[in-house]
Amino acid sequence: MQLKIIEILLKEAVLDIKNNKKDDAIDKLKKINLIDENNILSNFYLGNLHFEKKEFEDSLKFLKKAISLKSNFAEAYNTIGLVYKNLNDLNKARKSFENSIKFNKNLSDPYNNLGILRRDINDIKGAKENFLKSNQIKDDYFPAYINLLQLYERLNDLDSLKQLIQKCETKFNNNSIIKLYKGKLQYKIKEYDNSISTLENLKFDDSQQFLEKSRLSQLAKSYEKNKNYEKSFEYFKKLNEYSFKLLPKNTNKSFFLNQIKIRNDFFQYNKKISWPSENDENDLTPVFLIGFPRSGTTLLNTILKSHEKIITVDEKNTVEILIEKLRELTNNNFENLKKLSKNNLKLLKVNYFDQISKFVNGNYKNTVVIDKMPLNIIYIGEILRVFPNSKFIFLLRDPRDSVLSCYFQDFLLNNAMSNFLTINDTINLYDAVMNLWKNYNNIFQFNSCIIKYEDLVLNFDSTTSKILNFLNLPWSNNLYNFNLTAKNEGLIATPSYDQIIEPLNKNAIGRHKYYQKYIEKIGNKLQPWCEYFDY
């Protein structure tokens, strides 16, 4: 009798899943578990459903139970991998996907998911192999085709992209996602009219938000290449308005502005700050690459990492973790910075370099490690308290170009980046950040090297030599091959990837001039900064 009840409940739960009635399915599956807690399928389905609801602890509980009952349950290992990836435990995620493949080599999903994981850590060769294997197993497995299209597009592998689009057009007739990538390809081969025609006729619904944002951004860029700046600006504005509607409820643009205000209030222009020196001459000297976003920091980072004596850590939360530990030690009171003991400072230094070690292979003590995160500029005061001899490379760009580029960029939105959805908010953030920079320069004497993006592009040798002298490093001809470094390492996650894989050009210099009639207030509000930085 109980077996019959379980069979009925299981069939009804599967039907509920198909009809997207997840809560009803969970109720029925839990009823099965009350009758038989060792039912493999009810535990597996419960694990999957809790994963879809982002209830990761519950998901792991049920999936691990399923595996304890069936040790070679490949599908369960695959979902466990997805859970760990969402929890950012990439090692466990990788092992879970590999276990899924070990127990069933004929599943497309784990190969595809392992490919995504490898793509995200810039193992581009491994990602490509996994996506291709996924499609080899199942020739019509659509997710792997899309991941391959994205990979080829970001890598600028246009021949492979074209061939795959042609294959997909035959296999998935009239599919909007394939058309999106066709529009991207047309843009890359400079067929801007065709790109516009392809993309204008597409529309993605709210279940495909990433794709719609990509379409709007690509249209804006295509119109810009066609010198139709009015339509270009129109689509950049649509992109930001669309992004604004998608902001998570817990995103607060004022939070980041408030963090800057707190520091501006404490590190005031005429304030005298005297901290006891606890620096050890044997301490490693960290180097920080800072600036306002979209000022060329990714370009400079890629150039510098081409030097055989330089290692870069690109946009990791190393400094944020340092600042959080400082908050704990000072009870979130800047006045207590001067009270930090020698042991406190030693612990902070050790913790910081432990974080750096997570992103650096091998022994880095005989090299220069550059920690690149543009908005770490707001933490200069606290960094100097821990590392008084630290060095800062400050990359500057025409304020009008920098602000406009931030407004045009489709960032992954958080508290800081949500300030780039309107022109006024972008200018206000720029103003706040640069006022804090001025205050730091008036209060502290610290090791800084100020570089202009325009000089980097127009006077490459002399500008990079200036930086190398600042870092006490000799010249290296490897610097000329920075775009090959970007291609070889597959830095596809950065918004600037398209630019840094190309040879240096001055196309982005003075970009704001094309949009002057649409954003006149940019010039007015930023004029003091243009004068201050000599633009």
Coordinates of N, CA and C in Angstrom, one line a residue, residues 18-19 32 39 100 124 155 245-246 248 261 289 293 303 306 311 353 370 375 434 456 493 499 503 529:
K18 N 7.0 19.7 -14.0 CA 6.8 20.1 -15.4 C 5.9 21.3 -15.6
N19 N 4.9 21.5 -14.7 CA 4.0 22.6 -14.8 C 4.5 23.8 -13.9
I32 N 6.5 11.8 0.6 CA 7.2 10.6 0.3 C 8.3 10.3 1.3
N39 N 14.1 7.1 0.0 CA 13.7 7.1 -1.4 C 14.7 8.0 -2.2
S100 N 30.5 13.5 -11.6 CA 29.3 13.2 -12.5 C 29.7 12.6 -13.8
I124 N 40.5 28.8 -20.7 CA 39.7 28.9 -21.9 C 39.9 27.6 -22.7
L155 N 36.6 35.9 -27.5 CA 38.0 35.7 -27.9 C 38.3 36.3 -29.2
K245 N 15.6 49.1 -13.9 CA 14.5 48.3 -13.5 C 14.8 46.9 -13.0
L246 N 16.0 46.4 -13.3 CA 16.5 45.1 -12.9 C 17.3 45.1 -11.6
P248 N 18.7 44.7 -8.1 CA 18.2 44.0 -6.9 C 17.8 44.9 -5.8
K261 N 32.0 59.6 1.7 CA 31.7 60.8 2.6 C 32.4 60.6 4.0
L289 N 47.1 49.6 -8.3 CA 46.7 50.3 -9.5 C 45.3 50.8 -9.3
P293 N 36.8 54.1 -12.6 CA 36.5 53.1 -13.6 C 36.5 53.7 -15.0
I303 N 49.3 45.6 -19.9 CA 50.6 46.0 -20.4 C 51.6 45.6 -19.3
S306 N 52.7 41.9 -18.8 CA 53.5 41.4 -19.8 C 55.0 41.4 -19.4
I311 N 53.6 40.6 -11.6 CA 52.4 39.8 -11.5 C 51.3 40.7 -11.0
F353 N 48.5 39.5 2.5 CA 49.3 38.7 1.6 C 48.8 37.2 1.5
I370 N 51.1 43.7 -8.4 CA 50.3 44.9 -8.5 C 48.8 44.4 -8.3
L375 N 38.6 51.4 -7.8 CA 38.0 52.1 -6.7 C 38.6 51.9 -5.4
M434 N 37.2 62.0 -6.5 CA 38.4 62.9 -6.8 C 38.6 63.9 -5.6
L456 N 49.6 57.2 -22.2 CA 49.9 55.8 -22.4 C 49.7 55.4 -23.8
A493 N 36.4 38.0 -19.0 CA 35.4 38.5 -18.1 C 35.5 40.1 -18.0
Q499 N 38.9 45.9 -26.3 CA 39.9 46.9 -26.6 C 41.3 46.4 -26.4
P503 N 45.7 46.3 -31.1 CA 46.9 47.2 -30.9 C 46.4 48.6 -30.4
W529 N 37.3 69.8 -12.7 CA 38.3 68.7 -12.7 C 39.1 68.7 -14.0

